Amino acid sequence: MHFFKYRGKSFYAESVAIEKIAKECGTPVYIYSQKTLKRHFNAYDKAFAGAPHLICYSVKANSNLAVLKTFVDEGSGFDIVSGGELYRALKAGADASKIVYSGVGKREDEIEYAIKSRILMFNVESPGELRLIDSVAGRLRKKASFAIRVNPNVDPKTHPYISTGLKKNKFGIETEQAVSEYLYAKDHLKNVVPLGIACPIGSQITE
């Protein structure tokens, strides 16, 4: 359900004719419906009403500040994959304690920025990354919460280029190794705190 529709031969975004927007703003122009964004966010939110939860919008999907601000106003958390995305989320007014840092290749300066910003947690992609986060947190004399991204070898039945949960995919840590990493963190790493398990399996999943 969305708020784009034809009225006769004219196409409208909410109650505004696309033709009018094009004349006033010029083209090309990107047009977003705030009502649509809010409706879709609240559909997700209400689906989990019976359980404690946090819906995190993926900033990589669209980092437009007005879009991010719309989700901030709805109480959304954010899933980021870079220091730049963290900056944009905070610029839009996001609550840092609702931000999850995912993605491969996190740089040391980005990890430091995230820890200083007091984000909710890191989704860790590798043993090396977990040790780096522990080191940076120790240097800052802070604790960093984390979840290990586990590769469950699950076929999401989506396009192979956007499947991330199969054993052959490059993402995450195999289940058995993940258990060992949690135990290693418990016994040897003093500056990280396990908060959960991350398990993305892909995009455009319709079943």
PDB file of C-alpha atoms in Angstrom:
ATOM      1  CA  MET A   1       0.000   0.000   0.000  1.00  0.00           C
ATOM      2  CA  HIS A   2       1.418   3.379  -0.972  1.00  0.00           C
ATOM      3  CA  PHE A   3       0.392   6.960  -1.705  1.00  0.00           C
ATOM      4  CA  PHE A   4       1.305   7.181  -5.388  1.00  0.00           C
ATOM      5  CA  LYS A   5      -1.640   6.957  -7.774  1.00  0.00           C
ATOM      6  CA  TYR A   6      -3.228   8.292 -10.920  1.00  0.00           C
ATOM      7  CA  ARG A   7      -6.035  10.822 -10.880  1.00  0.00           C
ATOM      8  CA  GLY A   8      -7.331  10.709 -14.397  1.00  0.00           C
ATOM      9  CA  LYS A   9      -4.229  11.037 -16.565  1.00  0.00           C
ATOM     10  CA  SER A  10      -2.116  12.774 -13.913  1.00  0.00           C
ATOM     11  CA  PHE A  11       0.189  10.904 -11.524  1.00  0.00           C
ATOM     12  CA  TYR A  12       0.197  12.058  -7.891  1.00  0.00           C
ATOM     13  CA  ALA A  13       2.471  11.652  -4.870  1.00  0.00           C
ATOM     14  CA  GLU A  14       0.073  11.897  -1.948  1.00  0.00           C
ATOM     15  CA  SER A  15      -2.010  14.965  -2.915  1.00  0.00           C
ATOM     16  CA  VAL A  16       0.602  16.638  -5.115  1.00  0.00           C
ATOM     17  CA  ALA A  17       0.792  16.223  -8.891  1.00  0.00           C
ATOM     18  CA  ILE A  18       4.157  14.899 -10.089  1.00  0.00           C
ATOM     19  CA  GLU A  19       3.936  17.385 -12.964  1.00  0.00           C
ATOM     20  CA  LYS A  20       3.793  20.273 -10.497  1.00  0.00           C
ATOM     21  CA  ILE A  21       6.846  18.983  -8.603  1.00  0.00           C
ATOM     22  CA  ALA A  22       8.775  18.589 -11.856  1.00  0.00           C
ATOM     23  CA  LYS A  23       7.953  22.146 -12.914  1.00  0.00           C
ATOM     24  CA  GLU A  24       8.947  23.643  -9.568  1.00  0.00           C
ATOM     25  CA  CYS A  25      12.056  21.526  -8.884  1.00  0.00           C
ATOM     26  CA  GLY A  26      13.224  20.607 -12.351  1.00  0.00           C
ATOM     27  CA  THR A  27      14.218  17.146 -13.490  1.00  0.00           C
ATOM     28  CA  PRO A  28      15.628  14.670 -12.740  1.00  0.00           C
ATOM     29  CA  VAL A  29      14.093  14.700  -9.273  1.00  0.00           C
ATOM     30  CA  TYR A  30      13.590  12.020  -6.616  1.00  0.00           C
ATOM     31  CA  ILE A  31      10.158  12.037  -4.979  1.00  0.00           C
ATOM     32  CA  TYR A  32       9.424  10.228  -1.718  1.00  0.00           C
ATOM     33  CA  SER A  33       6.101   9.830   0.069  1.00  0.00           C
ATOM     34  CA  GLN A  34       6.461  10.380   3.800  1.00  0.00           C
ATOM     35  CA  LYS A  35       3.053   8.787   4.393  1.00  0.00           C
ATOM     36  CA  THR A  36       4.201   5.637   2.583  1.00  0.00           C
ATOM     37  CA  LEU A  37       7.422   5.413   4.589  1.00  0.00           C
ATOM     38  CA  LYS A  38       5.513   5.806   7.853  1.00  0.00           C
ATOM     39  CA  ARG A  39       2.882   3.242   6.880  1.00  0.00           C
ATOM     40  CA  HIS A  40       5.477   0.622   5.937  1.00  0.00           C
ATOM     41  CA  PHE A  41       7.540   1.220   9.075  1.00  0.00           C
ATOM     42  CA  ASN A  42       4.486   0.894  11.299  1.00  0.00           C
ATOM     43  CA  ALA A  43       3.429  -2.310   9.527  1.00  0.00           C
ATOM     44  CA  TYR A  44       6.726  -3.875  10.600  1.00  0.00           C
ATOM     45  CA  ASP A  45       6.517  -2.391  14.068  1.00  0.00           C
ATOM     46  CA  LYS A  46       2.983  -3.652  14.721  1.00  0.00           C
ATOM     47  CA  ALA A  47       3.871  -7.137  13.463  1.00  0.00           C
ATOM     48  CA  PHE A  48       6.181  -7.507  16.484  1.00  0.00           C
ATOM     49  CA  ALA A  49       3.898  -5.793  18.976  1.00  0.00           C
ATOM     50  CA  GLY A  50       3.732  -8.908  21.148  1.00  0.00           C
ATOM     51  CA  ALA A  51       7.487  -9.018  21.787  1.00  0.00           C
ATOM     52  CA  PRO A  52      10.256  -6.601  22.802  1.00  0.00           C
ATOM     53  CA  HIS A  53      11.856  -5.441  19.570  1.00  0.00           C
ATOM     54  CA  LEU A  54      13.690  -2.706  17.700  1.00  0.00           C
ATOM     55  CA  ILE A  55      13.144  -2.092  13.992  1.00  0.00           C
ATOM     56  CA  CYS A  56      16.403  -0.844  12.416  1.00  0.00           C
ATOM     57  CA  TYR A  57      16.162   0.869   9.049  1.00  0.00           C
ATOM     58  CA  SER A  58      19.090   0.064   6.763  1.00  0.00           C
ATOM     59  CA  VAL A  59      20.742   3.393   5.953  1.00  0.00           C
ATOM     60  CA  LYS A  60      22.395   1.933   2.839  1.00  0.00           C
ATOM     61  CA  ALA A  61      18.923   1.597   1.315  1.00  0.00           C
ATOM     62  CA  ASN A  62      18.500   5.385   1.241  1.00  0.00           C
ATOM     63  CA  SER A  63      20.578   7.844   3.263  1.00  0.00           C
ATOM     64  CA  ASN A  64      18.571  10.962   2.353  1.00  0.00           C
ATOM     65  CA  LEU A  65      18.422  13.013   5.556  1.00  0.00           C
ATOM     66  CA  ALA A  66      14.700  13.734   5.209  1.00  0.00           C
ATOM     67  CA  VAL A  67      14.014  10.006   4.832  1.00  0.00           C
ATOM     68  CA  LEU A  68      16.157   9.215   7.882  1.00  0.00           C
ATOM     69  CA  LYS A  69      14.448  11.964   9.900  1.00  0.00           C
ATOM     70  CA  THR A  70      11.061  10.454   9.024  1.00  0.00           C
ATOM     71  CA  PHE A  71      12.133   7.141  10.573  1.00  0.00           C
ATOM     72  CA  VAL A  72      13.701   8.904  13.569  1.00  0.00           C
ATOM     73  CA  ASP A  73      10.334  10.514  14.271  1.00  0.00           C
ATOM     74  CA  GLU A  74       8.689   7.069  14.186  1.00  0.00           C
ATOM     75  CA  GLY A  75      11.134   5.757  16.811  1.00  0.00           C
ATOM     76  CA  SER A  76      13.227   3.699  14.415  1.00  0.00           C
ATOM     77  CA  GLY A  77      16.684   2.320  15.039  1.00  0.00           C
ATOM     78  CA  PHE A  78      19.265   2.228  12.245  1.00  0.00           C
ATOM     79  CA  ASP A  79      21.524  -0.374  10.682  1.00  0.00           C
ATOM     80  CA  ILE A  80      24.727   1.182   9.349  1.00  0.00           C
ATOM     81  CA  VAL A  81      27.761  -0.123   7.440  1.00  0.00           C
ATOM     82  CA  SER A  82      30.193   2.805   7.623  1.00  0.00           C
ATOM     83  CA  GLY A  83      31.303   5.814   9.600  1.00  0.00           C
ATOM     84  CA  GLY A  84      29.666   8.020   6.981  1.00  0.00           C
ATOM     85  CA  GLU A  85      26.306   6.339   7.516  1.00  0.00           C
ATOM     86  CA  LEU A  86      26.717   6.754  11.277  1.00  0.00           C
ATOM     87  CA  TYR A  87      27.356  10.469  10.741  1.00  0.00           C
ATOM     88  CA  ARG A  88      24.242  10.830   8.571  1.00  0.00           C
ATOM     89  CA  ALA A  89      22.036   8.920  11.011  1.00  0.00           C
ATOM     90  CA  LEU A  90      23.197  11.100  13.908  1.00  0.00           C
ATOM     91  CA  LYS A  91      22.808  14.220  11.752  1.00  0.00           C
ATOM     92  CA  ALA A  92      19.171  13.227  11.195  1.00  0.00           C
ATOM     93  CA  GLY A  93      18.660  13.021  14.955  1.00  0.00           C
ATOM     94  CA  ALA A  94      18.971   9.276  15.496  1.00  0.00           C
ATOM     95  CA  ASP A  95      19.337   7.908  19.013  1.00  0.00           C
ATOM     96  CA  ALA A  96      22.846   6.366  19.009  1.00  0.00           C
ATOM     97  CA  SER A  97      21.681   3.678  21.454  1.00  0.00           C
ATOM     98  CA  LYS A  98      19.421   2.361  18.663  1.00  0.00           C
ATOM     99  CA  ILE A  99      22.200   2.049  16.059  1.00  0.00           C
ATOM    100  CA  VAL A 100      23.657  -1.307  14.981  1.00  0.00           C
ATOM    101  CA  TYR A 101      26.944  -1.297  13.039  1.00  0.00           C
ATOM    102  CA  SER A 102      26.984  -4.100  10.450  1.00  0.00           C
ATOM    103  CA  GLY A 103      29.092  -4.645   7.332  1.00  0.00           C
ATOM    104  CA  VAL A 104      32.517  -5.931   6.428  1.00  0.00           C
ATOM    105  CA  GLY A 105      35.757  -3.933   6.470  1.00  0.00           C
ATOM    106  CA  LYS A 106      35.136  -1.648   9.452  1.00  0.00           C
ATOM    107  CA  ARG A 107      38.135   0.656   9.849  1.00  0.00           C
ATOM    108  CA  GLU A 108      39.711   1.337  13.233  1.00  0.00           C
ATOM    109  CA  ASP A 109      38.780   5.025  13.122  1.00  0.00           C
ATOM    110  CA  GLU A 110      35.159   4.110  12.284  1.00  0.00           C
ATOM    111  CA  ILE A 111      35.033   1.662  15.195  1.00  0.00           C
ATOM    112  CA  GLU A 112      36.386   4.372  17.504  1.00  0.00           C
ATOM    113  CA  TYR A 113      33.796   6.866  16.232  1.00  0.00           C
ATOM    114  CA  ALA A 114      31.005   4.351  16.845  1.00  0.00           C
ATOM    115  CA  ILE A 115      32.176   3.495  20.365  1.00  0.00           C
ATOM    116  CA  LYS A 116      32.528   7.168  21.279  1.00  0.00           C
ATOM    117  CA  SER A 117      29.019   7.756  19.896  1.00  0.00           C
ATOM    118  CA  ARG A 118      27.740   4.993  22.216  1.00  0.00           C
ATOM    119  CA  ILE A 119      25.969   2.919  19.593  1.00  0.00           C
ATOM    120  CA  LEU A 120      23.942  -0.126  20.609  1.00  0.00           C
ATOM    121  CA  MET A 121      26.232  -2.805  19.162  1.00  0.00           C
ATOM    122  CA  PHE A 122      28.502  -4.121  16.419  1.00  0.00           C
ATOM    123  CA  ASN A 123      27.595  -7.049  14.183  1.00  0.00           C
ATOM    124  CA  VAL A 124      30.998  -8.747  13.916  1.00  0.00           C
ATOM    125  CA  GLU A 125      32.063 -10.379  10.651  1.00  0.00           C
ATOM    126  CA  SER A 126      35.333 -12.069  11.642  1.00  0.00           C
ATOM    127  CA  PRO A 127      37.562 -13.051  14.582  1.00  0.00           C
ATOM    128  CA  GLY A 128      40.011 -10.308  13.602  1.00  0.00           C
ATOM    129  CA  GLU A 129      37.296  -7.664  13.743  1.00  0.00           C
ATOM    130  CA  LEU A 130      36.185  -8.799  17.197  1.00  0.00           C
ATOM    131  CA  ARG A 131      39.730  -8.472  18.503  1.00  0.00           C
ATOM    132  CA  LEU A 132      40.101  -5.041  16.909  1.00  0.00           C
ATOM    133  CA  ILE A 133      36.880  -3.817  18.547  1.00  0.00           C
ATOM    134  CA  ASP A 134      38.119  -5.138  21.902  1.00  0.00           C
ATOM    135  CA  SER A 135      41.444  -3.333  21.418  1.00  0.00           C
ATOM    136  CA  VAL A 136      39.855  -0.004  20.485  1.00  0.00           C
ATOM    137  CA  ALA A 137      37.339  -0.231  23.333  1.00  0.00           C
ATOM    138  CA  GLY A 138      40.169  -0.969  25.753  1.00  0.00           C
ATOM    139  CA  ARG A 139      42.162   2.023  24.540  1.00  0.00           C
ATOM    140  CA  LEU A 140      39.078   4.212  25.063  1.00  0.00           C
ATOM    141  CA  ARG A 141      38.393   2.584  28.448  1.00  0.00           C
ATOM    142  CA  LYS A 142      34.879   1.657  27.350  1.00  0.00           C
ATOM    143  CA  LYS A 143      32.853  -1.505  26.761  1.00  0.00           C
ATOM    144  CA  ALA A 144      31.537  -2.381  23.303  1.00  0.00           C
ATOM    145  CA  SER A 145      28.547  -4.679  22.801  1.00  0.00           C
ATOM    146  CA  PHE A 146      28.584  -7.120  19.904  1.00  0.00           C
ATOM    147  CA  ALA A 147      26.822  -9.927  18.073  1.00  0.00           C
ATOM    148  CA  ILE A 148      28.671 -12.363  15.846  1.00  0.00           C
ATOM    149  CA  ARG A 149      27.290 -12.644  12.340  1.00  0.00           C
ATOM    150  CA  VAL A 150      26.644 -16.353  11.949  1.00  0.00           C
ATOM    151  CA  ASN A 151      26.371 -17.942   8.525  1.00  0.00           C
ATOM    152  CA  PRO A 152      23.591 -20.542   8.977  1.00  0.00           C
ATOM    153  CA  ASN A 153      23.855 -22.115   5.491  1.00  0.00           C
ATOM    154  CA  VAL A 154      20.208 -21.266   4.770  1.00  0.00           C
ATOM    155  CA  ASP A 155      18.931 -20.774   1.216  1.00  0.00           C
ATOM    156  CA  PRO A 156      16.650 -17.695   1.206  1.00  0.00           C
ATOM    157  CA  LYS A 157      15.459 -18.508  -2.342  1.00  0.00           C
ATOM    158  CA  THR A 158      16.279 -15.052  -3.608  1.00  0.00           C
ATOM    159  CA  HIS A 159      18.592 -13.840  -6.382  1.00  0.00           C
ATOM    160  CA  PRO A 160      22.056 -15.443  -5.914  1.00  0.00           C
ATOM    161  CA  TYR A 161      23.773 -12.046  -6.007  1.00  0.00           C
ATOM    162  CA  ILE A 162      21.891 -10.873  -2.906  1.00  0.00           C
ATOM    163  CA  SER A 163      21.945 -14.146  -0.967  1.00  0.00           C
ATOM    164  CA  THR A 164      24.175 -13.852   2.119  1.00  0.00           C
ATOM    165  CA  GLY A 165      23.345 -16.861   4.322  1.00  0.00           C
ATOM    166  CA  LEU A 166      24.704 -19.807   2.332  1.00  0.00           C
ATOM    167  CA  LYS A 167      27.979 -21.501   3.255  1.00  0.00           C
ATOM    168  CA  LYS A 168      29.457 -20.487  -0.102  1.00  0.00           C
ATOM    169  CA  ASN A 169      28.720 -16.791   0.585  1.00  0.00           C
ATOM    170  CA  LYS A 170      31.594 -14.659   1.868  1.00  0.00           C
ATOM    171  CA  PHE A 171      29.723 -13.234   4.851  1.00  0.00           C
ATOM    172  CA  GLY A 172      29.827 -14.150   8.517  1.00  0.00           C
ATOM    173  CA  ILE A 173      31.335 -16.990  10.534  1.00  0.00           C
ATOM    174  CA  GLU A 174      30.306 -20.649  10.408  1.00  0.00           C
ATOM    175  CA  THR A 175      28.170 -21.799  13.333  1.00  0.00           C
ATOM    176  CA  GLU A 176      30.796 -23.975  15.022  1.00  0.00           C
ATOM    177  CA  GLN A 177      33.451 -21.266  14.823  1.00  0.00           C
ATOM    178  CA  ALA A 178      30.985 -18.673  16.119  1.00  0.00           C
ATOM    179  CA  VAL A 179      30.485 -20.688  19.323  1.00  0.00           C
ATOM    180  CA  SER A 180      34.263 -20.776  19.801  1.00  0.00           C
ATOM    181  CA  GLU A 181      34.487 -17.015  19.268  1.00  0.00           C
ATOM    182  CA  TYR A 182      31.840 -16.282  21.901  1.00  0.00           C
ATOM    183  CA  LEU A 183      33.737 -18.493  24.352  1.00  0.00           C
ATOM    184  CA  TYR A 184      37.038 -16.834  23.427  1.00  0.00           C
ATOM    185  CA  ALA A 185      35.506 -13.396  24.030  1.00  0.00           C
ATOM    186  CA  LYS A 186      34.217 -14.544  27.418  1.00  0.00           C
ATOM    187  CA  ASP A 187      37.594 -15.886  28.549  1.00  0.00           C
ATOM    188  CA  HIS A 188      40.125 -13.580  26.881  1.00  0.00           C
ATOM    189  CA  LEU A 189      38.570 -10.282  25.749  1.00  0.00           C
ATOM    190  CA  LYS A 190      37.876  -7.788  28.521  1.00  0.00           C
ATOM    191  CA  ASN A 191      36.304  -4.881  26.656  1.00  0.00           C
ATOM    192  CA  VAL A 192      33.504  -6.481  24.613  1.00  0.00           C
ATOM    193  CA  VAL A 193      30.097  -7.700  25.784  1.00  0.00           C
ATOM    194  CA  PRO A 194      28.007 -10.270  23.849  1.00  0.00           C
ATOM    195  CA  LEU A 195      24.503  -8.957  23.222  1.00  0.00           C
ATOM    196  CA  GLY A 196      23.076 -11.370  20.662  1.00  0.00           C
ATOM    197  CA  ILE A 197      23.511 -13.221  17.386  1.00  0.00           C
ATOM    198  CA  ALA A 198      23.343 -11.633  13.931  1.00  0.00           C
ATOM    199  CA  CYS A 199      21.992 -13.808  11.147  1.00  0.00           C
ATOM    200  CA  PRO A 200      21.107 -11.988   7.886  1.00  0.00           C
ATOM    201  CA  ILE A 201      20.375 -14.395   5.036  1.00  0.00           C
ATOM    202  CA  GLY A 202      19.707 -12.088   2.071  1.00  0.00           C
ATOM    203  CA  SER A 203      17.531  -9.427   0.505  1.00  0.00           C
ATOM    204  CA  GLN A 204      14.218  -9.357  -1.400  1.00  0.00           C
ATOM    205  CA  ILE A 205      12.866 -12.336   0.513  1.00  0.00           C
ATOM    206  CA  THR A 206       9.203 -12.888  -0.317  1.00  0.00           C
ATOM    207  CA  GLU A 207       8.506 -16.193   1.478  1.00  0.00           C
TER     208      GLU A 207
END
